[in-house]
JSON list of C-alpha atoms in Angstrom, two decimals:
[
{"chain": "A", "resi": 374, "resn": "MET", "atom": "CA", "xyz": [60.47, 247.32, -49.43]},
{"chain": "A", "resi": 375, "resn": "ASN", "atom": "CA", "xyz": [64.08, 247.06, -50.57]},
{"chain": "A", "resi": 376, "resn": "PHE", "atom": "CA", "xyz": [64.39, 249.38, -53.56]},
{"chain": "A", "resi": 377, "resn": "VAL", "atom": "CA", "xyz": [67.45, 249.63, -55.82]},
{"chain": "A", "resi": 378, "resn": "THR", "atom": "CA", "xyz": [68.18, 252.07, -58.64]},
{"chain": "A", "resi": 379, "resn": "TYR", "atom": "CA", "xyz": [66.36, 251.20, -61.87]},
{"chain": "A", "resi": 380, "resn": "ARG", "atom": "CA", "xyz": [67.00, 254.30, -63.99]},
{"chain": "A", "resi": 381, "resn": "LYS", "atom": "CA", "xyz": [68.50, 257.79, -63.58]},
{"chain": "A", "resi": 382, "resn": "TYR", "atom": "CA", "xyz": [67.30, 260.69, -65.71]},
{"chain": "A", "resi": 383, "resn": "PRO", "atom": "CA", "xyz": [68.61, 264.23, -66.24]},
{"chain": "A", "resi": 384, "resn": "ASP", "atom": "CA", "xyz": [65.10, 265.72, -66.42]},
{"chain": "A", "resi": 385, "resn": "LYS", "atom": "CA", "xyz": [62.33, 265.50, -63.85]},
{"chain": "A", "resi": 386, "resn": "ASP", "atom": "CA", "xyz": [59.40, 265.07, -66.22]},
{"chain": "A", "resi": 387, "resn": "THR", "atom": "CA", "xyz": [60.80, 261.89, -67.78]},
{"chain": "A", "resi": 388, "resn": "ALA", "atom": "CA", "xyz": [61.58, 260.37, -64.39]},
{"chain": "A", "resi": 389, "resn": "ILE", "atom": "CA", "xyz": [58.08, 261.14, -63.08]},
{"chain": "A", "resi": 390, "resn": "TYR", "atom": "CA", "xyz": [56.53, 259.73, -66.25]},
{"chain": "A", "resi": 391, "resn": "ILE", "atom": "CA", "xyz": [58.44, 256.44, -65.83]},
{"chain": "A", "resi": 392, "resn": "ALA", "atom": "CA", "xyz": [57.58, 256.26, -62.13]},
{"chain": "A", "resi": 393, "resn": "ASN", "atom": "CA", "xyz": [53.86, 256.74, -62.89]},
{"chain": "A", "resi": 394, "resn": "LEU", "atom": "CA", "xyz": [54.01, 254.27, -65.79]},
{"chain": "A", "resi": 395, "resn": "LEU", "atom": "CA", "xyz": [55.43, 251.58, -63.52]},
{"chain": "A", "resi": 396, "resn": "LYS", "atom": "CA", "xyz": [52.98, 252.41, -60.74]},
{"chain": "A", "resi": 397, "resn": "ASN", "atom": "CA", "xyz": [50.04, 252.12, -63.15]},
{"chain": "A", "resi": 398, "resn": "ASN", "atom": "CA", "xyz": [51.33, 248.66, -64.06]},
{"chain": "A", "resi": 399, "resn": "SER", "atom": "CA", "xyz": [51.47, 247.54, -60.42]},
{"chain": "A", "resi": 400, "resn": "ILE", "atom": "CA", "xyz": [55.22, 247.96, -59.94]},
{"chain": "A", "resi": 401, "resn": "ALA", "atom": "CA", "xyz": [56.00, 249.67, -56.66]},
{"chain": "A", "resi": 402, "resn": "ASN", "atom": "CA", "xyz": [58.68, 252.32, -57.01]},
{"chain": "A", "resi": 403, "resn": "GLU", "atom": "CA", "xyz": [60.35, 255.27, -55.37]},
{"chain": "A", "resi": 404, "resn": "PHE", "atom": "CA", "xyz": [61.10, 258.62, -57.01]},
{"chain": "A", "resi": 405, "resn": "ILE", "atom": "CA", "xyz": [64.17, 260.48, -55.72]},
{"chain": "A", "resi": 406, "resn": "GLU", "atom": "CA", "xyz": [65.50, 263.91, -56.65]},
{"chain": "A", "resi": 407, "resn": "ASN", "atom": "CA", "xyz": [69.26, 264.20, -56.21]},
{"chain": "A", "resi": 408, "resn": "LYS", "atom": "CA", "xyz": [70.84, 267.63, -56.13]},
{"chain": "A", "resi": 409, "resn": "SER", "atom": "CA", "xyz": [74.38, 266.37, -56.04]},
{"chain": "A", "resi": 410, "resn": "THR", "atom": "CA", "xyz": [76.38, 263.24, -56.82]},
{"chain": "A", "resi": 411, "resn": "LEU", "atom": "CA", "xyz": [79.79, 261.94, -55.91]},
{"chain": "A", "resi": 412, "resn": "ASP", "atom": "CA", "xyz": [81.48, 260.31, -58.88]},
{"chain": "A", "resi": 413, "resn": "SER", "atom": "CA", "xyz": [83.90, 257.35, -58.81]},
{"chain": "A", "resi": 414, "resn": "ASN", "atom": "CA", "xyz": [86.89, 259.66, -58.35]},
{"chain": "A", "resi": 415, "resn": "PHE", "atom": "CA", "xyz": [85.20, 261.44, -55.42]},
{"chain": "A", "resi": 416, "resn": "SER", "atom": "CA", "xyz": [85.14, 264.78, -57.25]},
{"chain": "A", "resi": 417, "resn": "SER", "atom": "CA", "xyz": [81.99, 266.49, -56.05]},
{"chain": "A", "resi": 418, "resn": "ARG", "atom": "CA", "xyz": [79.85, 268.21, -58.64]},
{"chain": "A", "resi": 419, "resn": "LEU", "atom": "CA", "xyz": [76.41, 269.71, -58.21]},
{"chain": "A", "resi": 420, "resn": "ILE", "atom": "CA", "xyz": [73.85, 268.48, -60.72]},
{"chain": "A", "resi": 421, "resn": "ASP", "atom": "CA", "xyz": [70.15, 267.75, -60.94]},
{"chain": "A", "resi": 422, "resn": "GLU", "atom": "CA", "xyz": [69.52, 264.02, -61.24]},
{"chain": "A", "resi": 423, "resn": "PHE", "atom": "CA", "xyz": [66.23, 262.18, -60.91]},
{"chain": "A", "resi": 424, "resn": "GLU", "atom": "CA", "xyz": [66.18, 258.55, -59.90]},
{"chain": "A", "resi": 425, "resn": "VAL", "atom": "CA", "xyz": [63.55, 255.82, -60.10]},
{"chain": "A", "resi": 426, "resn": "LYS", "atom": "CA", "xyz": [64.01, 252.87, -57.77]},
{"chain": "A", "resi": 427, "resn": "ILE", "atom": "CA", "xyz": [62.20, 249.53, -57.84]},
{"chain": "A", "resi": 428, "resn": "GLN", "atom": "CA", "xyz": [62.63, 246.09, -56.31]},
{"chain": "A", "resi": 429, "resn": "LYS", "atom": "CA", "xyz": [65.28, 243.86, -57.90]},
{"chain": "A", "resi": 430, "resn": "GLU", "atom": "CA", "xyz": [62.77, 241.15, -58.84]},
{"chain": "A", "resi": 431, "resn": "ASP", "atom": "CA", "xyz": [60.76, 243.68, -60.91]},
{"chain": "A", "resi": 432, "resn": "PHE", "atom": "CA", "xyz": [63.58, 244.68, -63.28]},
{"chain": "A", "resi": 433, "resn": "VAL", "atom": "CA", "xyz": [62.67, 242.34, -66.16]},
{"chain": "A", "resi": 434, "resn": "ARG", "atom": "CA", "xyz": [58.96, 243.20, -66.09]},
{"chain": "A", "resi": 435, "resn": "ALA", "atom": "CA", "xyz": [59.76, 246.92, -65.76]},
{"chain": "A", "resi": 436, "resn": "ASP", "atom": "CA", "xyz": [61.96, 246.72, -68.87]},
{"chain": "A", "resi": 437, "resn": "GLU", "atom": "CA", "xyz": [59.12, 245.12, -70.82]},
{"chain": "A", "resi": 438, "resn": "ILE", "atom": "CA", "xyz": [56.62, 247.78, -69.73]},
{"chain": "A", "resi": 439, "resn": "VAL", "atom": "CA", "xyz": [58.92, 250.70, -70.54]},
{"chain": "A", "resi": 440, "resn": "LEU", "atom": "CA", "xyz": [60.00, 249.25, -73.90]},
{"chain": "A", "resi": 441, "resn": "ASN", "atom": "CA", "xyz": [56.40, 248.55, -74.95]},
{"chain": "A", "resi": 442, "resn": "ASP", "atom": "CA", "xyz": [55.42, 252.09, -74.01]},
{"chain": "A", "resi": 443, "resn": "THR", "atom": "CA", "xyz": [58.39, 253.53, -75.91]},
{"chain": "A", "resi": 444, "resn": "GLU", "atom": "CA", "xyz": [57.50, 251.71, -79.13]},
{"chain": "A", "resi": 445, "resn": "GLU", "atom": "CA", "xyz": [54.54, 254.05, -79.59]},
{"chain": "A", "resi": 446, "resn": "TYR", "atom": "CA", "xyz": [56.89, 257.03, -79.85]},
{"chain": "A", "resi": 447, "resn": "LEU", "atom": "CA", "xyz": [58.93, 255.50, -82.65]},
{"chain": "A", "resi": 448, "resn": "LYS", "atom": "CA", "xyz": [56.13, 256.19, -85.12]},
{"chain": "A", "resi": 449, "resn": "LYS", "atom": "CA", "xyz": [56.17, 259.92, -84.29]},
{"chain": "A", "resi": 450, "resn": "LEU", "atom": "CA", "xyz": [59.89, 260.62, -84.70]},
{"chain": "A", "resi": 451, "resn": "PRO", "atom": "CA", "xyz": [60.97, 263.23, -87.29]},
{"chain": "A", "resi": 452, "resn": "ASP", "atom": "CA", "xyz": [63.05, 262.10, -90.27]},
{"chain": "A", "resi": 453, "resn": "ASP", "atom": "CA", "xyz": [66.03, 264.15, -89.07]},
{"chain": "A", "resi": 454, "resn": "TYR", "atom": "CA", "xyz": [66.25, 262.44, -85.67]},
{"chain": "A", "resi": 455, "resn": "TYR", "atom": "CA", "xyz": [69.98, 262.18, -84.91]},
{"chain": "A", "resi": 456, "resn": "LEU", "atom": "CA", "xyz": [70.13, 258.38, -84.70]},
{"chain": "A", "resi": 457, "resn": "PHE", "atom": "CA", "xyz": [69.25, 257.98, -88.38]},
{"chain": "A", "resi": 458, "resn": "SER", "atom": "CA", "xyz": [72.72, 259.30, -89.27]},
{"chain": "A", "resi": 459, "resn": "PHE", "atom": "CA", "xyz": [74.52, 256.72, -87.13]},
{"chain": "A", "resi": 460, "resn": "ALA", "atom": "CA", "xyz": [76.68, 254.05, -88.78]},
{"chain": "A", "resi": 461, "resn": "ASN", "atom": "CA", "xyz": [75.84, 250.38, -88.23]},
{"chain": "A", "resi": 462, "resn": "ASP", "atom": "CA", "xyz": [78.63, 249.82, -85.71]},
{"chain": "A", "resi": 463, "resn": "GLU", "atom": "CA", "xyz": [77.47, 252.86, -83.72]},
{"chain": "A", "resi": 464, "resn": "LEU", "atom": "CA", "xyz": [73.92, 251.53, -83.62]},
{"chain": "A", "resi": 465, "resn": "MET", "atom": "CA", "xyz": [75.22, 248.11, -82.56]},
{"chain": "A", "resi": 466, "resn": "GLU", "atom": "CA", "xyz": [77.07, 249.75, -79.69]},
{"chain": "A", "resi": 467, "resn": "ILE", "atom": "CA", "xyz": [73.81, 251.30, -78.47]},
{"chain": "A", "resi": 468, "resn": "ILE", "atom": "CA", "xyz": [72.29, 247.82, -78.31]},
{"chain": "A", "resi": 469, "resn": "GLN", "atom": "CA", "xyz": [75.34, 246.39, -76.57]},
{"chain": "A", "resi": 470, "resn": "LYS", "atom": "CA", "xyz": [75.42, 249.23, -74.02]},
{"chain": "A", "resi": 471, "resn": "LYS", "atom": "CA", "xyz": [71.70, 249.61, -73.47]},
{"chain": "A", "resi": 472, "resn": "ASP", "atom": "CA", "xyz": [72.28, 250.83, -69.90]},
{"chain": "A", "resi": 473, "resn": "GLU", "atom": "CA", "xyz": [73.96, 254.01, -71.23]},
{"chain": "A", "resi": 474, "resn": "TRP", "atom": "CA", "xyz": [71.04, 254.98, -73.50]},
{"chain": "A", "resi": 475, "resn": "ASN", "atom": "CA", "xyz": [67.35, 255.68, -73.13]},
{"chain": "A", "resi": 476, "resn": "GLU", "atom": "CA", "xyz": [64.71, 253.15, -74.15]},
{"chain": "A", "resi": 477, "resn": "LEU", "atom": "CA", "xyz": [63.70, 255.11, -77.25]},
{"chain": "A", "resi": 478, "resn": "ASP", "atom": "CA", "xyz": [67.20, 255.14, -78.74]},
{"chain": "A", "resi": 479, "resn": "TYR", "atom": "CA", "xyz": [67.70, 251.46, -77.89]},
{"chain": "A", "resi": 480, "resn": "LEU", "atom": "CA", "xyz": [64.56, 250.38, -79.75]},
{"chain": "A", "resi": 481, "resn": "LEU", "atom": "CA", "xyz": [65.22, 252.75, -82.62]},
{"chain": "A", "resi": 482, "resn": "ALA", "atom": "CA", "xyz": [68.74, 251.35, -83.08]},
{"chain": "A", "resi": 483, "resn": "ILE", "atom": "CA", "xyz": [67.28, 247.86, -83.45]},
{"chain": "A", "resi": 484, "resn": "ASN", "atom": "CA", "xyz": [64.68, 249.08, -85.97]},
{"chain": "A", "resi": 485, "resn": "ILE", "atom": "CA", "xyz": [67.16, 251.08, -88.05]},
{"chain": "A", "resi": 486, "resn": "LEU", "atom": "CA", "xyz": [69.52, 248.10, -88.31]},
{"chain": "A", "resi": 487, "resn": "LYS", "atom": "CA", "xyz": [66.58, 245.92, -89.30]},
{"chain": "A", "resi": 488, "resn": "SER", "atom": "CA", "xyz": [65.64, 248.37, -92.05]},
{"chain": "A", "resi": 489, "resn": "ARG", "atom": "CA", "xyz": [69.24, 248.10, -93.31]},
{"chain": "A", "resi": 490, "resn": "GLY", "atom": "CA", "xyz": [69.01, 244.31, -93.53]},
{"chain": "A", "resi": 491, "resn": "ILE", "atom": "CA", "xyz": [70.62, 243.53, -90.15]},
{"chain": "A", "resi": 492, "resn": "ASP", "atom": "CA", "xyz": [68.10, 241.62, -88.09]},
{"chain": "A", "resi": 493, "resn": "ILE", "atom": "CA", "xyz": [69.24, 240.95, -84.51]},
{"chain": "A", "resi": 494, "resn": "SER", "atom": "CA", "xyz": [67.60, 237.99, -82.80]},
{"chain": "A", "resi": 495, "resn": "GLN", "atom": "CA", "xyz": [66.46, 237.96, -79.19]},
{"chain": "A", "resi": 496, "resn": "GLU", "atom": "CA", "xyz": [69.12, 235.33, -78.51]},
{"chain": "A", "resi": 497, "resn": "GLU", "atom": "CA", "xyz": [71.84, 237.69, -79.77]},
{"chain": "A", "resi": 498, "resn": "ILE", "atom": "CA", "xyz": [70.42, 240.54, -77.69]},
{"chain": "A", "resi": 499, "resn": "SER", "atom": "CA", "xyz": [70.40, 238.26, -74.63]},
{"chain": "A", "resi": 500, "resn": "GLN", "atom": "CA", "xyz": [74.03, 237.31, -75.24]},
{"chain": "A", "resi": 501, "resn": "MET", "atom": "CA", "xyz": [75.00, 241.00, -75.56]},
{"chain": "A", "resi": 502, "resn": "ARG", "atom": "CA", "xyz": [73.17, 241.76, -72.32]},
{"chain": "A", "resi": 503, "resn": "ASN", "atom": "CA", "xyz": [74.92, 238.95, -70.44]},
{"chain": "A", "resi": 504, "resn": "LYS", "atom": "CA", "xyz": [78.30, 240.03, -71.78]},
{"chain": "A", "resi": 505, "resn": "ARG", "atom": "CA", "xyz": [77.62, 243.63, -70.79]},
{"chain": "A", "resi": 506, "resn": "ILE", "atom": "CA", "xyz": [76.59, 242.63, -67.27]},
{"chain": "A", "resi": 507, "resn": "ALA", "atom": "CA", "xyz": [79.79, 240.58, -66.94]},
{"chain": "A", "resi": 508, "resn": "GLU", "atom": "CA", "xyz": [81.82, 243.64, -67.98]},
{"chain": "A", "resi": 509, "resn": "LEU", "atom": "CA", "xyz": [80.01, 245.98, -65.58]},
{"chain": "A", "resi": 510, "resn": "LYS", "atom": "CA", "xyz": [80.34, 243.48, -62.75]},
{"chain": "A", "resi": 511, "resn": "LYS", "atom": "CA", "xyz": [84.12, 243.87, -62.79]},
{"chain": "A", "resi": 512, "resn": "PRO", "atom": "CA", "xyz": [85.20, 246.23, -59.99]},
{"chain": "A", "resi": 513, "resn": "GLU", "atom": "CA", "xyz": [86.89, 249.51, -60.87]},
{"chain": "A", "resi": 514, "resn": "LYS", "atom": "CA", "xyz": [90.49, 250.27, -59.95]},
{"chain": "A", "resi": 515, "resn": "SER", "atom": "CA", "xyz": [90.54, 253.38, -57.82]},
{"chain": "A", "resi": 516, "resn": "SER", "atom": "CA", "xyz": [93.05, 256.16, -58.38]},
{"chain": "A", "resi": 517, "resn": "THR", "atom": "CA", "xyz": [96.23, 255.71, -56.31]},
{"chain": "A", "resi": 518, "resn": "LEU", "atom": "CA", "xyz": [96.13, 259.48, -55.80]},
{"chain": "A", "resi": 519, "resn": "TRP", "atom": "CA", "xyz": [92.87, 259.20, -53.88]},
{"chain": "A", "resi": 520, "resn": "ILE", "atom": "CA", "xyz": [94.10, 256.24, -51.87]},
{"chain": "A", "resi": 521, "resn": "ASP", "atom": "CA", "xyz": [97.22, 258.19, -50.89]},
{"chain": "A", "resi": 522, "resn": "ALA", "atom": "CA", "xyz": [95.08, 261.22, -50.09]},
{"chain": "A", "resi": 523, "resn": "GLY", "atom": "CA", "xyz": [92.84, 259.02, -47.97]},
{"chain": "A", "resi": 524, "resn": "TYR", "atom": "CA", "xyz": [95.77, 257.87, -45.85]},
{"chain": "A", "resi": 525, "resn": "CYS", "atom": "CA", "xyz": [97.06, 261.44, -45.48]},
{"chain": "A", "resi": 526, "resn": "PHE", "atom": "CA", "xyz": [93.71, 262.86, -44.40]},
{"chain": "A", "resi": 527, "resn": "ALA", "atom": "CA", "xyz": [93.13, 259.89, -42.09]},
{"chain": "A", "resi": 528, "resn": "ILE", "atom": "CA", "xyz": [96.45, 260.50, -40.30]},
{"chain": "A", "resi": 529, "resn": "LEU", "atom": "CA", "xyz": [95.54, 264.15, -39.96]},
{"chain": "A", "resi": 530, "resn": "GLY", "atom": "CA", "xyz": [92.28, 263.11, -38.38]},
{"chain": "A", "resi": 531, "resn": "GLY", "atom": "CA", "xyz": [90.21, 264.81, -41.06]},
{"chain": "A", "resi": 532, "resn": "LEU", "atom": "CA", "xyz": [86.66, 263.87, -42.03]},
{"chain": "A", "resi": 533, "resn": "LEU", "atom": "CA", "xyz": [87.61, 263.55, -45.71]},
{"chain": "A", "resi": 534, "resn": "GLY", "atom": "CA", "xyz": [89.92, 260.63, -44.94]},
{"chain": "A", "resi": 535, "resn": "PHE", "atom": "CA", "xyz": [87.07, 258.85, -43.17]},
{"chain": "A", "resi": 536, "resn": "ILE", "atom": "CA", "xyz": [84.75, 259.46, -46.14]},
{"chain": "A", "resi": 537, "resn": "ILE", "atom": "CA", "xyz": [87.28, 258.19, -48.70]},
{"chain": "A", "resi": 538, "resn": "GLY", "atom": "CA", "xyz": [87.93, 255.07, -46.64]},
{"chain": "A", "resi": 539, "resn": "TYR", "atom": "CA", "xyz": [84.21, 254.41, -46.16]},
{"chain": "A", "resi": 540, "resn": "LEU", "atom": "CA", "xyz": [83.43, 254.79, -49.86]},
{"chain": "A", "resi": 541, "resn": "LEU", "atom": "CA", "xyz": [86.30, 252.57, -50.95]},
{"chain": "A", "resi": 542, "resn": "LEU", "atom": "CA", "xyz": [85.16, 249.89, -48.52]},
{"chain": "A", "resi": 543, "resn": "THR", "atom": "CA", "xyz": [81.39, 249.96, -48.99]},
{"chain": "A", "resi": 544, "resn": "GLN", "atom": "CA", "xyz": [80.41, 251.65, -52.26]},
{"chain": "A", "resi": 545, "resn": "LYS", "atom": "CA", "xyz": [78.36, 249.45, -54.59]},
{"chain": "A", "resi": 546, "resn": "LYS", "atom": "CA", "xyz": [76.88, 249.82, -58.06]},
{"chain": "A", "resi": 547, "resn": "THR", "atom": "CA", "xyz": [73.62, 248.49, -59.48]},
{"chain": "A", "resi": 548, "resn": "LEU", "atom": "CA", "xyz": [73.84, 246.36, -62.63]},
{"chain": "A", "resi": 549, "resn": "PRO", "atom": "CA", "xyz": [71.17, 246.47, -65.37]},
{"chain": "A", "resi": 550, "resn": "ASN", "atom": "CA", "xyz": [69.64, 243.26, -63.95]},
{"chain": "A", "resi": 551, "resn": "GLY", "atom": "CA", "xyz": [69.26, 244.81, -60.48]},
{"chain": "A", "resi": 552, "resn": "GLU", "atom": "CA", "xyz": [72.21, 243.00, -58.91]},
{"chain": "A", "resi": 553, "resn": "ARG", "atom": "CA", "xyz": [74.33, 245.04, -56.48]},
{"chain": "A", "resi": 554, "resn": "VAL", "atom": "CA", "xyz": [78.11, 244.52, -56.54]},
{"chain": "A", "resi": 555, "resn": "PHE", "atom": "CA", "xyz": [81.08, 246.26, -54.95]},
{"chain": "A", "resi": 556, "resn": "ALA", "atom": "CA", "xyz": [82.34, 249.17, -57.04]},
{"chain": "A", "resi": 557, "resn": "TYR", "atom": "CA", "xyz": [86.04, 248.74, -56.22]},
{"chain": "A", "resi": 558, "resn": "THR", "atom": "CA", "xyz": [88.55, 245.89, -56.23]},
{"chain": "A", "resi": 559, "resn": "LEU", "atom": "CA", "xyz": [89.27, 243.76, -53.18]},
{"chain": "A", "resi": 560, "resn": "ALA", "atom": "CA", "xyz": [92.70, 245.40, -52.84]},
{"chain": "A", "resi": 561, "resn": "ASP", "atom": "CA", "xyz": [91.13, 248.89, -52.87]},
{"chain": "A", "resi": 562, "resn": "ARG", "atom": "CA", "xyz": [88.50, 247.83, -50.34]},
{"chain": "A", "resi": 563, "resn": "LYS", "atom": "CA", "xyz": [91.29, 246.65, -48.05]},
{"chain": "A", "resi": 564, "resn": "HIS", "atom": "CA", "xyz": [92.90, 250.09, -48.41]},
{"chain": "A", "resi": 565, "resn": "GLY", "atom": "CA", "xyz": [89.52, 251.63, -47.58]},
{"chain": "A", "resi": 566, "resn": "LYS", "atom": "CA", "xyz": [89.24, 249.54, -44.42]},
{"chain": "A", "resi": 567, "resn": "ARG", "atom": "CA", "xyz": [92.72, 250.56, -43.28]},
{"chain": "A", "resi": 568, "resn": "ILE", "atom": "CA", "xyz": [92.05, 254.23, -44.06]},
{"chain": "A", "resi": 569, "resn": "LEU", "atom": "CA", "xyz": [88.79, 254.04, -42.12]},
{"chain": "A", "resi": 570, "resn": "TYR", "atom": "CA", "xyz": [90.43, 252.51, -39.05]},
{"chain": "A", "resi": 571, "resn": "ILE", "atom": "CA", "xyz": [93.39, 254.91, -39.18]},
{"chain": "A", "resi": 572, "resn": "GLY", "atom": "CA", "xyz": [91.03, 257.86, -39.52]},
{"chain": "A", "resi": 573, "resn": "VAL", "atom": "CA", "xyz": [88.97, 256.81, -36.50]},
{"chain": "A", "resi": 574, "resn": "PHE", "atom": "CA", "xyz": [92.10, 256.16, -34.42]},
{"chain": "A", "resi": 575, "resn": "PHE", "atom": "CA", "xyz": [93.72, 259.53, -35.14]},
{"chain": "A", "resi": 576, "resn": "PHE", "atom": "CA", "xyz": [90.42, 261.38, -34.79]},
{"chain": "A", "resi": 577, "resn": "LEU", "atom": "CA", "xyz": [89.99, 259.96, -31.26]},
{"chain": "A", "resi": 578, "resn": "PHE", "atom": "CA", "xyz": [93.68, 260.51, -30.53]},
{"chain": "A", "resi": 579, "resn": "TYR", "atom": "CA", "xyz": [93.48, 264.22, -31.42]},
{"chain": "A", "resi": 580, "resn": "ILE", "atom": "CA", "xyz": [90.31, 264.64, -29.37]},
{"chain": "A", "resi": 581, "resn": "PHE", "atom": "CA", "xyz": [92.00, 263.00, -26.37]},
{"chain": "A", "resi": 582, "resn": "TYR", "atom": "CA", "xyz": [95.15, 265.09, -26.84]},
{"chain": "A", "resi": 583, "resn": "HIS", "atom": "CA", "xyz": [93.16, 268.33, -27.12]},
{"chain": "A", "resi": 584, "resn": "PHE", "atom": "CA", "xyz": [90.94, 267.85, -24.07]},
{"chain": "A", "resi": 585, "resn": "VAL", "atom": "CA", "xyz": [93.13, 265.77, -21.75]},
{"chain": "A", "resi": 586, "resn": "VAL", "atom": "CA", "xyz": [96.76, 266.68, -22.41]}
]
């Protein structure tokens, strides 16, 4: 099965709960524990991150299952839950950027706005979702510092240059609808390809020079 990232969670229990919830509703999934991540600027930082992967075609049904399950928790929230102090525009941002929030906060934002007389239709939510996906689909512009560093390390024959080039060329991101797109611009991917080729060339050149010359 071809699994792609559905959700990432900072705590293991939540990730396992979601994985079991989906499994119990006949959605095949994969639970992964990541001990480290490499962010978009290639600065390595060690963290605990727990990932649930599913097939792309199951994203819509998975959202429905998780949201329906989350609705039960809304009735048990304390009156001092932090979202109740949010302004309307802050709550609207949660709905617009659903991918950055958990399912509980997303549903609660909708309910709080409704209690304040702001009823958001499913059509409006769908439009927000499509707009958000269009925004996330746009590739990021990589730091020129890292591109320059990639060329330098590649010329020196270092492994880091190879890694930077490979990531620039191939790294993708998963959108909220399960679609996979390139993370970086076409221009940056071209830099990545050049860095990769230069790195391989100089790596082989230094090996040849060391053992033959």
